[in-house]
JSON list of C-alpha atoms in Angstrom, two decimals:
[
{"chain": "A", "resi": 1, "resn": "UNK", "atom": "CA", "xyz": [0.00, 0.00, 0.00]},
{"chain": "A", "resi": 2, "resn": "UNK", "atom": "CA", "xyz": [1.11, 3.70, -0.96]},
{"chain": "A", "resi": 3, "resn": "UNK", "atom": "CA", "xyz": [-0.05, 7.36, 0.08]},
{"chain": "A", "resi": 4, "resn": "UNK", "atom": "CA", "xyz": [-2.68, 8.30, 1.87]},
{"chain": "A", "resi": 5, "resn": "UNK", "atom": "CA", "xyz": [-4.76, 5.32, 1.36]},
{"chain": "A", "resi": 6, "resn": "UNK", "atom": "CA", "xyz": [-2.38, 3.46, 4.51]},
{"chain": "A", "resi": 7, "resn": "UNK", "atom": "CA", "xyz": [-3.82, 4.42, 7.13]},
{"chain": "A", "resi": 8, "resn": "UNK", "atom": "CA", "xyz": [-1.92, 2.84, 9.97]},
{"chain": "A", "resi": 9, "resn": "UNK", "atom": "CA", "xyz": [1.49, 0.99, 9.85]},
{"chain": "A", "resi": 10, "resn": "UNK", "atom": "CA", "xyz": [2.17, -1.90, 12.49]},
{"chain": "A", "resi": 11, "resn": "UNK", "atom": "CA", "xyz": [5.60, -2.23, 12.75]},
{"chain": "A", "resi": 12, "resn": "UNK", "atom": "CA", "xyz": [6.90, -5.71, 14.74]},
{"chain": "A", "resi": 13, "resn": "UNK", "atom": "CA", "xyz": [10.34, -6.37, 15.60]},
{"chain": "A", "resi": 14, "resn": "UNK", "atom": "CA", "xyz": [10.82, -9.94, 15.50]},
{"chain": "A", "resi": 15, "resn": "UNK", "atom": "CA", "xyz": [13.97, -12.11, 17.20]},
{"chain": "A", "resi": 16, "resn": "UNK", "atom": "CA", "xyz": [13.51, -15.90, 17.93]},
{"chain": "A", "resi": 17, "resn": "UNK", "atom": "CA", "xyz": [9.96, -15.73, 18.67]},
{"chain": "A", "resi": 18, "resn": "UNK", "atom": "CA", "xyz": [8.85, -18.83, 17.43]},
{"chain": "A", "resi": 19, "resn": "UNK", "atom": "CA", "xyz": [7.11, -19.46, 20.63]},
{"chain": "A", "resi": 20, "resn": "UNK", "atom": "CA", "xyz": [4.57, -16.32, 20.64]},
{"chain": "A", "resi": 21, "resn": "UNK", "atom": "CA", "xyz": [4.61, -14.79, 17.14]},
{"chain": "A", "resi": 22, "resn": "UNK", "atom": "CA", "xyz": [1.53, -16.20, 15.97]},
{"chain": "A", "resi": 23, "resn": "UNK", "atom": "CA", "xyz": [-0.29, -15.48, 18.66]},
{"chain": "A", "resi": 24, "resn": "UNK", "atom": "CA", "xyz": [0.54, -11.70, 18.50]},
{"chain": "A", "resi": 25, "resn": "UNK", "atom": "CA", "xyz": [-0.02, -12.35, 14.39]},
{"chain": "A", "resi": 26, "resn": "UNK", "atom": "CA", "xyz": [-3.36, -13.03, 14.50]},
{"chain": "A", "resi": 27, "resn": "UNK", "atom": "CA", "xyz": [-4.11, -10.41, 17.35]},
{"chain": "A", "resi": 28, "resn": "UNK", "atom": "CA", "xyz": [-3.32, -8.18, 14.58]},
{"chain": "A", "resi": 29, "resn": "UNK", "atom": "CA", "xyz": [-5.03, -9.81, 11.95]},
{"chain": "A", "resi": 30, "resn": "UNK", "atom": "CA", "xyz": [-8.05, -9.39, 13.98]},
{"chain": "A", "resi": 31, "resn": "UNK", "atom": "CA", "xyz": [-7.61, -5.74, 14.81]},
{"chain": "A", "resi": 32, "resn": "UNK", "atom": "CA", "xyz": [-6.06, -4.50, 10.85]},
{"chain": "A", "resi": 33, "resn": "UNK", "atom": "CA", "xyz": [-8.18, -3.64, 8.26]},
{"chain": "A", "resi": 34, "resn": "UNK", "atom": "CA", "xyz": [-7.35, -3.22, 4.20]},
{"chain": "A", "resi": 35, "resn": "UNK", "atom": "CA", "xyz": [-6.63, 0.20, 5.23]},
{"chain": "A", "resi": 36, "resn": "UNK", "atom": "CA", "xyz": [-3.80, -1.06, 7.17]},
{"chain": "A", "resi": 37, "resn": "UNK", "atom": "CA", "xyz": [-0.30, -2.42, 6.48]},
{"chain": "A", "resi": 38, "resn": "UNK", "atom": "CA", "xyz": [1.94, -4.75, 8.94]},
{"chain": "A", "resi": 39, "resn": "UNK", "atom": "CA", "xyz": [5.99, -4.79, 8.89]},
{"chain": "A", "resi": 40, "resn": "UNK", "atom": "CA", "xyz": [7.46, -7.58, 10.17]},
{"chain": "A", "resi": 41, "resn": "UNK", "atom": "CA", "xyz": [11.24, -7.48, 10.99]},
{"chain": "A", "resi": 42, "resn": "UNK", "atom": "CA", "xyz": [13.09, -10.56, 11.73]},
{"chain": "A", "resi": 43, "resn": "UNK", "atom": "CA", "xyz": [16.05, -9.55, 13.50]},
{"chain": "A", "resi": 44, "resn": "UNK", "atom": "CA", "xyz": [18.66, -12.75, 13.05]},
{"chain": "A", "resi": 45, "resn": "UNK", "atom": "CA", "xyz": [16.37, -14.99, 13.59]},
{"chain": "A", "resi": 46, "resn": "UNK", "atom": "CA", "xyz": [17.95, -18.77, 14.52]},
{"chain": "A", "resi": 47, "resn": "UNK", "atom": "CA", "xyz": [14.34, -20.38, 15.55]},
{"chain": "A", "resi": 48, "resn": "UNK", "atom": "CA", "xyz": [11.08, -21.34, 13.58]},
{"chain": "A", "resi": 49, "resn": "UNK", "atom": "CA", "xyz": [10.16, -17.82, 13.31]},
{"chain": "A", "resi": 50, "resn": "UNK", "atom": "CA", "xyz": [10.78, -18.01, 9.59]},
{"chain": "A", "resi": 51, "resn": "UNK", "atom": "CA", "xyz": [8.30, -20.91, 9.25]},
{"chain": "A", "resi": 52, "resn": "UNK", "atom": "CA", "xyz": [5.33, -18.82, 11.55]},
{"chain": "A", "resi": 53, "resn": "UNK", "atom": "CA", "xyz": [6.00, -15.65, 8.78]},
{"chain": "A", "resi": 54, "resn": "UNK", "atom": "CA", "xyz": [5.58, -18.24, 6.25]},
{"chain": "A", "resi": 55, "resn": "UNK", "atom": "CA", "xyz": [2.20, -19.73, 7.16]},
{"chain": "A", "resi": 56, "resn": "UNK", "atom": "CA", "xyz": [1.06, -16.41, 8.05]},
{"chain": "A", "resi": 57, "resn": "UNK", "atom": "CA", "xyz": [1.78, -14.65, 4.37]},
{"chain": "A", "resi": 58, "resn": "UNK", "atom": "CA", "xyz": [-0.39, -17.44, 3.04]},
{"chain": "A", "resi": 59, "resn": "UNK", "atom": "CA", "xyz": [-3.29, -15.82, 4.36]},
{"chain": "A", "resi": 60, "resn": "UNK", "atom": "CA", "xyz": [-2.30, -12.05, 4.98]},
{"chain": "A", "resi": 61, "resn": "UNK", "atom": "CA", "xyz": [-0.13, -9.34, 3.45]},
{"chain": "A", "resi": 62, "resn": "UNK", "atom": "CA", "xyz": [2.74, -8.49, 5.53]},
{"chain": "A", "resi": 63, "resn": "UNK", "atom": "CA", "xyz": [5.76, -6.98, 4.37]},
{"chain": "A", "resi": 64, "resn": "UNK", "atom": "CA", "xyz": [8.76, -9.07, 5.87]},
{"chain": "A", "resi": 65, "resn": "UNK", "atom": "CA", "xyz": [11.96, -7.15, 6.51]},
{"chain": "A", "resi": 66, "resn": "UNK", "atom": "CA", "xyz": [15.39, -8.88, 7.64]},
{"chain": "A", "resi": 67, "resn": "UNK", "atom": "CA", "xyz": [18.48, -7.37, 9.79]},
{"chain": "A", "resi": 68, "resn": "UNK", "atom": "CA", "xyz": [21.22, -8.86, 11.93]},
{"chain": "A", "resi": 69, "resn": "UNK", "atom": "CA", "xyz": [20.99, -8.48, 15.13]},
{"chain": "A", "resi": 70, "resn": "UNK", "atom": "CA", "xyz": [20.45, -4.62, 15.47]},
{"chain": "A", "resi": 71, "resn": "UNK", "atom": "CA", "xyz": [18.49, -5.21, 18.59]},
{"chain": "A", "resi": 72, "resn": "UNK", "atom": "CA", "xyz": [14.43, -3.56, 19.06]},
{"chain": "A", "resi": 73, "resn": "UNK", "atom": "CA", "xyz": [15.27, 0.09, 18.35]},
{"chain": "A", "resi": 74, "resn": "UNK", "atom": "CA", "xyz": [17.18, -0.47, 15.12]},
{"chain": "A", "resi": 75, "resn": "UNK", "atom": "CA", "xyz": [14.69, -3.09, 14.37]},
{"chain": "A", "resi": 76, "resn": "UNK", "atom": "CA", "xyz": [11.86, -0.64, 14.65]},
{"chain": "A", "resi": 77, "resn": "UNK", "atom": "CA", "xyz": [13.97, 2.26, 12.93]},
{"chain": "A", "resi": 78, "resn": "UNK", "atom": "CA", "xyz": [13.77, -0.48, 10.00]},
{"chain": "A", "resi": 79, "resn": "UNK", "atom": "CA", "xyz": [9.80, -0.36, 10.15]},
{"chain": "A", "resi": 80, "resn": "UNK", "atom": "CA", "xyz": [9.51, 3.11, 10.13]},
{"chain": "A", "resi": 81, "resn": "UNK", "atom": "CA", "xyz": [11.80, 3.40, 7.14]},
{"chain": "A", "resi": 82, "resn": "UNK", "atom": "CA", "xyz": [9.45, 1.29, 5.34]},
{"chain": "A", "resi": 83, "resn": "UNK", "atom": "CA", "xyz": [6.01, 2.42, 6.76]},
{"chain": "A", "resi": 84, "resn": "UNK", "atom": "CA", "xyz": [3.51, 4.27, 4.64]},
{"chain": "A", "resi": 85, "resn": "UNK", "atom": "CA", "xyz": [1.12, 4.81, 7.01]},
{"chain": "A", "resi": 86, "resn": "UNK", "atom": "CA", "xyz": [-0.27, 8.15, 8.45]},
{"chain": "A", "resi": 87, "resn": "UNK", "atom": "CA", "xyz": [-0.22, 6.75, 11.87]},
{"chain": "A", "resi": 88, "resn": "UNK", "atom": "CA", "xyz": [2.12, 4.43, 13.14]},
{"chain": "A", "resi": 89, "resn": "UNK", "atom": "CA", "xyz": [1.63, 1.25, 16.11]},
{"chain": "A", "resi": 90, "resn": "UNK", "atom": "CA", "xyz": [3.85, -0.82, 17.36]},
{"chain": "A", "resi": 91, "resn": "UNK", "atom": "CA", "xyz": [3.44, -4.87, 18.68]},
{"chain": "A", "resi": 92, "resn": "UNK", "atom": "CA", "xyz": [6.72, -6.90, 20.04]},
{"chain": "A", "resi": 93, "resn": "UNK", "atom": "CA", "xyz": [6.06, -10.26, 19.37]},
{"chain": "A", "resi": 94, "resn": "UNK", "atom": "CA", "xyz": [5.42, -11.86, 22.78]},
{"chain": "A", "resi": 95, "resn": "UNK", "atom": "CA", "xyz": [2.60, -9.29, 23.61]},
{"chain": "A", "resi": 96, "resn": "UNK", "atom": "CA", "xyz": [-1.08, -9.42, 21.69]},
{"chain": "A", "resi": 97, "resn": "UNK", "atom": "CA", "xyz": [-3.75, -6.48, 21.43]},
{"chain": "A", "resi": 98, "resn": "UNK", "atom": "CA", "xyz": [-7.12, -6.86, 22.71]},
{"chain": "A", "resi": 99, "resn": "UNK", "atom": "CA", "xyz": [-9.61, -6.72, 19.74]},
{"chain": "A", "resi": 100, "resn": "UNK", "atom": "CA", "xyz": [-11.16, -3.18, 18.52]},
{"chain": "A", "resi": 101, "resn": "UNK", "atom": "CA", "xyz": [-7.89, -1.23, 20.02]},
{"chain": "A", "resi": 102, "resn": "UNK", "atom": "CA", "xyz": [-6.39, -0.12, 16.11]},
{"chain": "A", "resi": 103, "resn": "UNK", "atom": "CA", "xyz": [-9.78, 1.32, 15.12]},
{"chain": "A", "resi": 104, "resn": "UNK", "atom": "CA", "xyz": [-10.46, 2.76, 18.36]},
{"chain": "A", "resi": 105, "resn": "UNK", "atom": "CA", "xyz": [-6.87, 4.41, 18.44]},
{"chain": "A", "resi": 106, "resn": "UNK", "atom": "CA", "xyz": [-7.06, 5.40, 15.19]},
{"chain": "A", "resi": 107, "resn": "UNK", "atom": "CA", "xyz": [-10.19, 7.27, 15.64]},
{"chain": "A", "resi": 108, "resn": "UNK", "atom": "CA", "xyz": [-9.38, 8.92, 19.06]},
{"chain": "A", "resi": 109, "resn": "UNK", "atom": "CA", "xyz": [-6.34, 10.36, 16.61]},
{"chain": "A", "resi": 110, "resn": "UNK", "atom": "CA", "xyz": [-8.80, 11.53, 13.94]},
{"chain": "A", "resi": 111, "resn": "UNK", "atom": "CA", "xyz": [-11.27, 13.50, 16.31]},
{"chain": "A", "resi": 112, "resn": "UNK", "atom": "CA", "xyz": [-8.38, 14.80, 18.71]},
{"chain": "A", "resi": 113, "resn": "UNK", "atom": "CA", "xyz": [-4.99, 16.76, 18.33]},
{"chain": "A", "resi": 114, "resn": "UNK", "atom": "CA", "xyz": [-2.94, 14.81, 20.16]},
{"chain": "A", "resi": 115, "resn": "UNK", "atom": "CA", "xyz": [0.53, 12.91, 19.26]},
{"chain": "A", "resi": 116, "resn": "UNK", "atom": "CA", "xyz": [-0.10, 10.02, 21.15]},
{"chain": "A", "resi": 117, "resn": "UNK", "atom": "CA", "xyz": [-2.87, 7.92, 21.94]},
{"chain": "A", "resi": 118, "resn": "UNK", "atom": "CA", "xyz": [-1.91, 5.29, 24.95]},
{"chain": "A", "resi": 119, "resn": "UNK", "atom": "CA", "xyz": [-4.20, 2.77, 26.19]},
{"chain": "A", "resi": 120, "resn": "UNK", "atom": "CA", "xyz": [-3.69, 0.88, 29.54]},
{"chain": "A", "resi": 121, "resn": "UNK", "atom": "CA", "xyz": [-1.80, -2.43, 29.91]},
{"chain": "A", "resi": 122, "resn": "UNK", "atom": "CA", "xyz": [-3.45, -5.82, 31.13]},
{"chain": "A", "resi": 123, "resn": "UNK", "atom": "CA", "xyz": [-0.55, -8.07, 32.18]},
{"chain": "A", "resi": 124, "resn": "UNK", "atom": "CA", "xyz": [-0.54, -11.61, 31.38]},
{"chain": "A", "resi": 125, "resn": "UNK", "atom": "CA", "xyz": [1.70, -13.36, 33.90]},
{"chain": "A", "resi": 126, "resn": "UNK", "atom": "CA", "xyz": [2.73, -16.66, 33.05]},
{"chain": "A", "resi": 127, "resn": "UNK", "atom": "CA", "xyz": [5.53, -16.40, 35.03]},
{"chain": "A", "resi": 128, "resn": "UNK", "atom": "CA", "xyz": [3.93, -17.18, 38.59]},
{"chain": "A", "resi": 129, "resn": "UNK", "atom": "CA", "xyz": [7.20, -15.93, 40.53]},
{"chain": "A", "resi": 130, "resn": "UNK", "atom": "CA", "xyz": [6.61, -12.76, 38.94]},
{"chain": "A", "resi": 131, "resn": "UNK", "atom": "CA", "xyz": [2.75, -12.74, 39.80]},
{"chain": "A", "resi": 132, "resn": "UNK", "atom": "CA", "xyz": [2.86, -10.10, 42.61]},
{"chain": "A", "resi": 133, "resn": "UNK", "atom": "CA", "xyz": [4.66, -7.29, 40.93]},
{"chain": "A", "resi": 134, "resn": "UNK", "atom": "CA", "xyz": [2.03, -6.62, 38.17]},
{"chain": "A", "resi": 135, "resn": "UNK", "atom": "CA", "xyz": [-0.89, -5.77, 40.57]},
{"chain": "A", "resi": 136, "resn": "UNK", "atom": "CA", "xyz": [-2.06, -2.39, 40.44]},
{"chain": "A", "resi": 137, "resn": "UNK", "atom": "CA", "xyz": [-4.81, -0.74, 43.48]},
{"chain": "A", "resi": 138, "resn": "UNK", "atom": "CA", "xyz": [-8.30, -2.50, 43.35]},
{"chain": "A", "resi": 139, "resn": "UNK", "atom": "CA", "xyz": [-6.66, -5.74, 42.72]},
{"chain": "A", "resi": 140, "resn": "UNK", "atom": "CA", "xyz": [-6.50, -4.92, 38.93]},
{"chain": "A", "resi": 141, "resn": "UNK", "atom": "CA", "xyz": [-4.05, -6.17, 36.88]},
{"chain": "A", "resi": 142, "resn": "UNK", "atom": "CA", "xyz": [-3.93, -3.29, 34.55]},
{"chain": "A", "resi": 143, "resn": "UNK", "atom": "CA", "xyz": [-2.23, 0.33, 34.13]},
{"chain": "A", "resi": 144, "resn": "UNK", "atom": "CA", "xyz": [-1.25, 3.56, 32.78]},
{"chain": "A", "resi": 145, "resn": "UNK", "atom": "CA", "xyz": [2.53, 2.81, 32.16]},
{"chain": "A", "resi": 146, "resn": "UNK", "atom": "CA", "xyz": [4.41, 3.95, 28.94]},
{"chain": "A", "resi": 147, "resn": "UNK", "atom": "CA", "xyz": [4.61, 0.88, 26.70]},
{"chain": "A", "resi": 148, "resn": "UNK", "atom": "CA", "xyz": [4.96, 1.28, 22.94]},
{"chain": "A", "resi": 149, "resn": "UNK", "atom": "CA", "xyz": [2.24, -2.03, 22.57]},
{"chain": "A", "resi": 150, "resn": "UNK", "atom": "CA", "xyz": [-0.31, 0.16, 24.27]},
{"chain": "A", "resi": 151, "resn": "UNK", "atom": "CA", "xyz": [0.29, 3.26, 21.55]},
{"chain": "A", "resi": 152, "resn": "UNK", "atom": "CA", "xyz": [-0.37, 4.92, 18.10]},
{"chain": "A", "resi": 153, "resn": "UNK", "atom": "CA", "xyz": [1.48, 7.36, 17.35]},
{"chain": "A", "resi": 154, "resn": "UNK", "atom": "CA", "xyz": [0.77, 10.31, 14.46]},
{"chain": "A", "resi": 155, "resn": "UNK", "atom": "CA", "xyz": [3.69, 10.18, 11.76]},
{"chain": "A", "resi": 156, "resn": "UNK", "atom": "CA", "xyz": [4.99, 13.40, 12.26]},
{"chain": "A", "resi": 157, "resn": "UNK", "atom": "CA", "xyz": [5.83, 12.57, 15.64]},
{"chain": "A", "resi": 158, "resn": "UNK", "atom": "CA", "xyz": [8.90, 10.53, 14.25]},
{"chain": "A", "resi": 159, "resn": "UNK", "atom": "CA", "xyz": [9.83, 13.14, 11.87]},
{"chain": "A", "resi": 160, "resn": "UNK", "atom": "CA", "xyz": [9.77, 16.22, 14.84]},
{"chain": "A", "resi": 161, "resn": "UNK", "atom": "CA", "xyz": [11.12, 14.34, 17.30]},
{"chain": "A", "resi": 162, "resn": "UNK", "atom": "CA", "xyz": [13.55, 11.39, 15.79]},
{"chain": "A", "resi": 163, "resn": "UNK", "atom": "CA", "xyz": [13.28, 7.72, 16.04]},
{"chain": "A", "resi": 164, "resn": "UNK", "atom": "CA", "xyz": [14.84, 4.80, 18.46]},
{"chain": "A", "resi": 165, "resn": "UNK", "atom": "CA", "xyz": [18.52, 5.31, 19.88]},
{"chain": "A", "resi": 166, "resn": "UNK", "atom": "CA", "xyz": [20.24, 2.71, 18.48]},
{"chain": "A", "resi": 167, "resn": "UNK", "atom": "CA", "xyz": [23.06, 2.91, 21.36]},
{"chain": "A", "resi": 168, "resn": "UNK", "atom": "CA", "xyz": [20.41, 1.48, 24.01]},
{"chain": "A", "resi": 169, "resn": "UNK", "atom": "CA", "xyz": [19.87, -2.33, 23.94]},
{"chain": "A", "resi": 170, "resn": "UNK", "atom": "CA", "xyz": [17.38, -1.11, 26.63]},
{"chain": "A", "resi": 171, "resn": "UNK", "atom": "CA", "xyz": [14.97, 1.31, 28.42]},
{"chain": "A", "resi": 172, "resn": "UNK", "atom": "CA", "xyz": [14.92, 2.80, 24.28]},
{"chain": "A", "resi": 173, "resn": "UNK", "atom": "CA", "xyz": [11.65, 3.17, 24.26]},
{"chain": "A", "resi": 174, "resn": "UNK", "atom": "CA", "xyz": [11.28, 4.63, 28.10]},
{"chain": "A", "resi": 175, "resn": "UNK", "atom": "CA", "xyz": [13.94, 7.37, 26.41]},
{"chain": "A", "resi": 176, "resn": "UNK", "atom": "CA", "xyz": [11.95, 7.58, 23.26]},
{"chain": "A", "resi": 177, "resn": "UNK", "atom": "CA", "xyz": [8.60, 8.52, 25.75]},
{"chain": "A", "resi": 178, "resn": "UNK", "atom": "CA", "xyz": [10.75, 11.03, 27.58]},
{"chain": "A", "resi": 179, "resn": "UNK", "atom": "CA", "xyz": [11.78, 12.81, 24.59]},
{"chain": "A", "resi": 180, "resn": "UNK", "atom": "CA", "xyz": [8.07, 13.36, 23.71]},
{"chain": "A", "resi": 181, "resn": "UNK", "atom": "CA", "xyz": [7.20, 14.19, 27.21]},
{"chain": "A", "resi": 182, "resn": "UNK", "atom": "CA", "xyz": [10.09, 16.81, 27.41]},
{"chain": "A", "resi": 183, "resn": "UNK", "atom": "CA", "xyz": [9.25, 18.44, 24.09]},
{"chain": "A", "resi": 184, "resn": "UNK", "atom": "CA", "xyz": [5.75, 18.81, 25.68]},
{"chain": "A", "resi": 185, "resn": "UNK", "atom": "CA", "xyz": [3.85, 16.57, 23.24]},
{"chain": "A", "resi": 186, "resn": "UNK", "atom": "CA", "xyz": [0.28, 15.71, 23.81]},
{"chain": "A", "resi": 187, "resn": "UNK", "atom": "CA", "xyz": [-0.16, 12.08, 25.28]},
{"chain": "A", "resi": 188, "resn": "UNK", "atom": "CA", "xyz": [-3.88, 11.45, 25.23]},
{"chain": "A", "resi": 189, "resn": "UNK", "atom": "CA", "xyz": [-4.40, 8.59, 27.84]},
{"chain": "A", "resi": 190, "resn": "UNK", "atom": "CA", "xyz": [-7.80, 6.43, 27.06]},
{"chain": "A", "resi": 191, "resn": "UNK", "atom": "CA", "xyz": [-9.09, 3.87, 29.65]},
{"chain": "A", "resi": 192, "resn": "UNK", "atom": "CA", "xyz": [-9.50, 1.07, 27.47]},
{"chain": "A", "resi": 193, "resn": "UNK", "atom": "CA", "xyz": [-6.49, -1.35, 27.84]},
{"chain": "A", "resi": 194, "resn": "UNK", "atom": "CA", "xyz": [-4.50, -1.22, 24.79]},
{"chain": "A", "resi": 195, "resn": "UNK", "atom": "CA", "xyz": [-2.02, -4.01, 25.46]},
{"chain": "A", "resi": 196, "resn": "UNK", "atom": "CA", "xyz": [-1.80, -7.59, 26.45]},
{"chain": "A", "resi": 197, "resn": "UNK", "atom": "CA", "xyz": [1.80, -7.77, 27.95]},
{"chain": "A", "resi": 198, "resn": "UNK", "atom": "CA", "xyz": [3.29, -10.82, 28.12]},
{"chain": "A", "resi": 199, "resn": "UNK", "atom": "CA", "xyz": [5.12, -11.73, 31.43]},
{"chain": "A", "resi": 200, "resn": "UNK", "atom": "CA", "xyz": [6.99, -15.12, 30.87]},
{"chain": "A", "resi": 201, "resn": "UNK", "atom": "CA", "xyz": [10.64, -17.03, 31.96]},
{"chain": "A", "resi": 202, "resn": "UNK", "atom": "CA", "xyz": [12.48, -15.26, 28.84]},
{"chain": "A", "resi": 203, "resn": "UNK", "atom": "CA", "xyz": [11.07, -11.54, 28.54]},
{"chain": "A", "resi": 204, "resn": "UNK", "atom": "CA", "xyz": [14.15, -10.14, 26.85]},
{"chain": "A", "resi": 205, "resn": "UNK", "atom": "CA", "xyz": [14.79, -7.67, 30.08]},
{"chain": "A", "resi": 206, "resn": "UNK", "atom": "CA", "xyz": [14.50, -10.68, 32.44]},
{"chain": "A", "resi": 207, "resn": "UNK", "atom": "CA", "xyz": [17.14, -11.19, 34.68]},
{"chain": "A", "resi": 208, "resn": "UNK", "atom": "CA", "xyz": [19.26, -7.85, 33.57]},
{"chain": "A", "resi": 209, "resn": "UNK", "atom": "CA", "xyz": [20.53, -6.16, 36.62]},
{"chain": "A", "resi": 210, "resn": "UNK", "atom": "CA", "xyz": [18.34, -2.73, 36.77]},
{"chain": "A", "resi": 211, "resn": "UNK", "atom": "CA", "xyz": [21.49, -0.89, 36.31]},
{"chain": "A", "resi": 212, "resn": "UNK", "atom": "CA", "xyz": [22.28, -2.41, 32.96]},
{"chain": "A", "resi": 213, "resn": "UNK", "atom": "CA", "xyz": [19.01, -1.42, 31.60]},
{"chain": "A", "resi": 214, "resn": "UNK", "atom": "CA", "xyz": [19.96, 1.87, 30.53]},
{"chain": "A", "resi": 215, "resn": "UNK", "atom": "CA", "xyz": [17.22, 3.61, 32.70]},
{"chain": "A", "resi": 216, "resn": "UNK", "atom": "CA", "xyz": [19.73, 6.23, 34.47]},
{"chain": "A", "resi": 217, "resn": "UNK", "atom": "CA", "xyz": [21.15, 7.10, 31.56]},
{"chain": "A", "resi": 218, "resn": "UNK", "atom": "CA", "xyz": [17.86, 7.89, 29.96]},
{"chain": "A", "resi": 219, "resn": "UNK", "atom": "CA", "xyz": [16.55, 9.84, 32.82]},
{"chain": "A", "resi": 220, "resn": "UNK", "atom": "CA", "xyz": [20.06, 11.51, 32.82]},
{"chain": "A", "resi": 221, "resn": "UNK", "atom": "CA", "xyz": [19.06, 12.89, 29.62]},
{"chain": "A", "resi": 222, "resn": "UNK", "atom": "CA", "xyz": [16.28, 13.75, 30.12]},
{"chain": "A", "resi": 223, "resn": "UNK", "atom": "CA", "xyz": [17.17, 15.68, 33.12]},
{"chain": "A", "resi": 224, "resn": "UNK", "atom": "CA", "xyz": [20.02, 17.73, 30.39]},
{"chain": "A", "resi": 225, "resn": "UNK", "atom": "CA", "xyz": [16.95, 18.38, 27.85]},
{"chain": "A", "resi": 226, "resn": "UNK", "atom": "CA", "xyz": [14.88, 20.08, 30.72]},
{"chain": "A", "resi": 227, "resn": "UNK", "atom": "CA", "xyz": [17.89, 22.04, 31.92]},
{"chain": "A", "resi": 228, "resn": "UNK", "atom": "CA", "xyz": [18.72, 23.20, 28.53]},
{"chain": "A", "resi": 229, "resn": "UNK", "atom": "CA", "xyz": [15.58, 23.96, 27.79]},
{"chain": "A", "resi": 230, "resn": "UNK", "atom": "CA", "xyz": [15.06, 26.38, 31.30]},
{"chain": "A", "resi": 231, "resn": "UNK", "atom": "CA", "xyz": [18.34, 28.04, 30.73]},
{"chain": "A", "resi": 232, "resn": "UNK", "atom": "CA", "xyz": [17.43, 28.95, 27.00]},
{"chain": "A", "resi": 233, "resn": "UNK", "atom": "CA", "xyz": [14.10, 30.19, 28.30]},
{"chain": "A", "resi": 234, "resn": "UNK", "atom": "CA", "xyz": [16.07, 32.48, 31.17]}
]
């Protein structure tokens, strides 16, 4: 799909994930219309994966893109290369979208200015061990934290503001988010959940010492935008 016709471009970064992909596939399938257009990248993959993008182009157009190993953010920068759409989602391939959340974001971004529309995310904990650490008050197992899954994002935003940091194996999109926030962009929260997350025994950030997930430096910068930005408005 070209021009204006696309309107939204689902962009999935893809690494060994033979054991969820098709479940996140066919959330997708269930959500995308002909309006919309999915980007697969397999990043290196070593698994099945191949095989699960196979059987799935039998049935639905996806554009399949390959890299090397540039990790999520490059992977992603890949997508948005490629993407035609005017607004632009994002799914990693462990997590699945409830069904109705593409239209519904789509239209929140066609009656409202905002950059961002962000849903809330429902937590699927497969991981018992990990159970207690994903309840929110009320008992819910649901929240308002910054996940790309649980976005669309206008075009332009990537154009005004840049794309993933390559640098950051981690916390990229938590820096991407602050970037946004710091340049004051409108985030227009909705109360639907817009993301199934997927807690299991090999989430990529699993095990990774908190200070080797970039989130310091991140917040470091974004501590030097806001700075800048006071001292220039002295």
């Amino acid at each position: 799909m070209t021009g204006p016709r696309v309107r939204a471009s689902i962009i999935v970064p893809v690494r060994n994930g033979q054991r969820f992909l098709a479940q996140a596939l066919a959330s997708i399938a269930s959500n995308a219309s002909a309006a919309d257009e999915l980007i697969v990248i397999d990043d290196g993959s070593t698994d099945g994966t191949a095989g699960i993008l196979d059987a799935f182009q039998r049935d639905h157009a996806c554009l399949r893109l390959g890299s090397d190993g540039v990790g999520p953010a490059g992977a992603r920068n890949l997508g948005l290369d490629a993407a035609a759409g005017r607004f632009i989602a994002f799914l990693d391939h462990d997590d699945q979208w409830p069904a109705g959340r593409l239209d519904a974001h789509c239209q929140e971004l066609e009656r409202h200015d905002a950059a961002v529309i962000m849903g809330r995310t429902q937590y699927v904990v497969e991981d018992a061990a990990q159970a207690s650490r994903f309840r929110f008050p009320d008992g819910q197992q649901a929240g308002h934290l910054h996940h790309l899954g649980a976005s669309t994002f206008r075009r332009e935003v990537f154009a005004r503001h840049g794309r993933f940091d390559p640098a950051l194996r981690f916390s990229e999109d938590q820096d991407f988010f602050l970037r946004l926030m710091d340049a004051g962009c409108d985030i227009r929260r909705v109360p639907e959940v817009g993301l199934l997350y997927r807690v299991h025994e090999t989430n990529m950030t699993r095990g990774v010492p908190t200070r080797n997930l970039g989130l310091f430096q991140v917040l470091h910068a974004s501590i030097r935008r806001r700075r800048a930005a006071e001292s220039g408005a002295v």
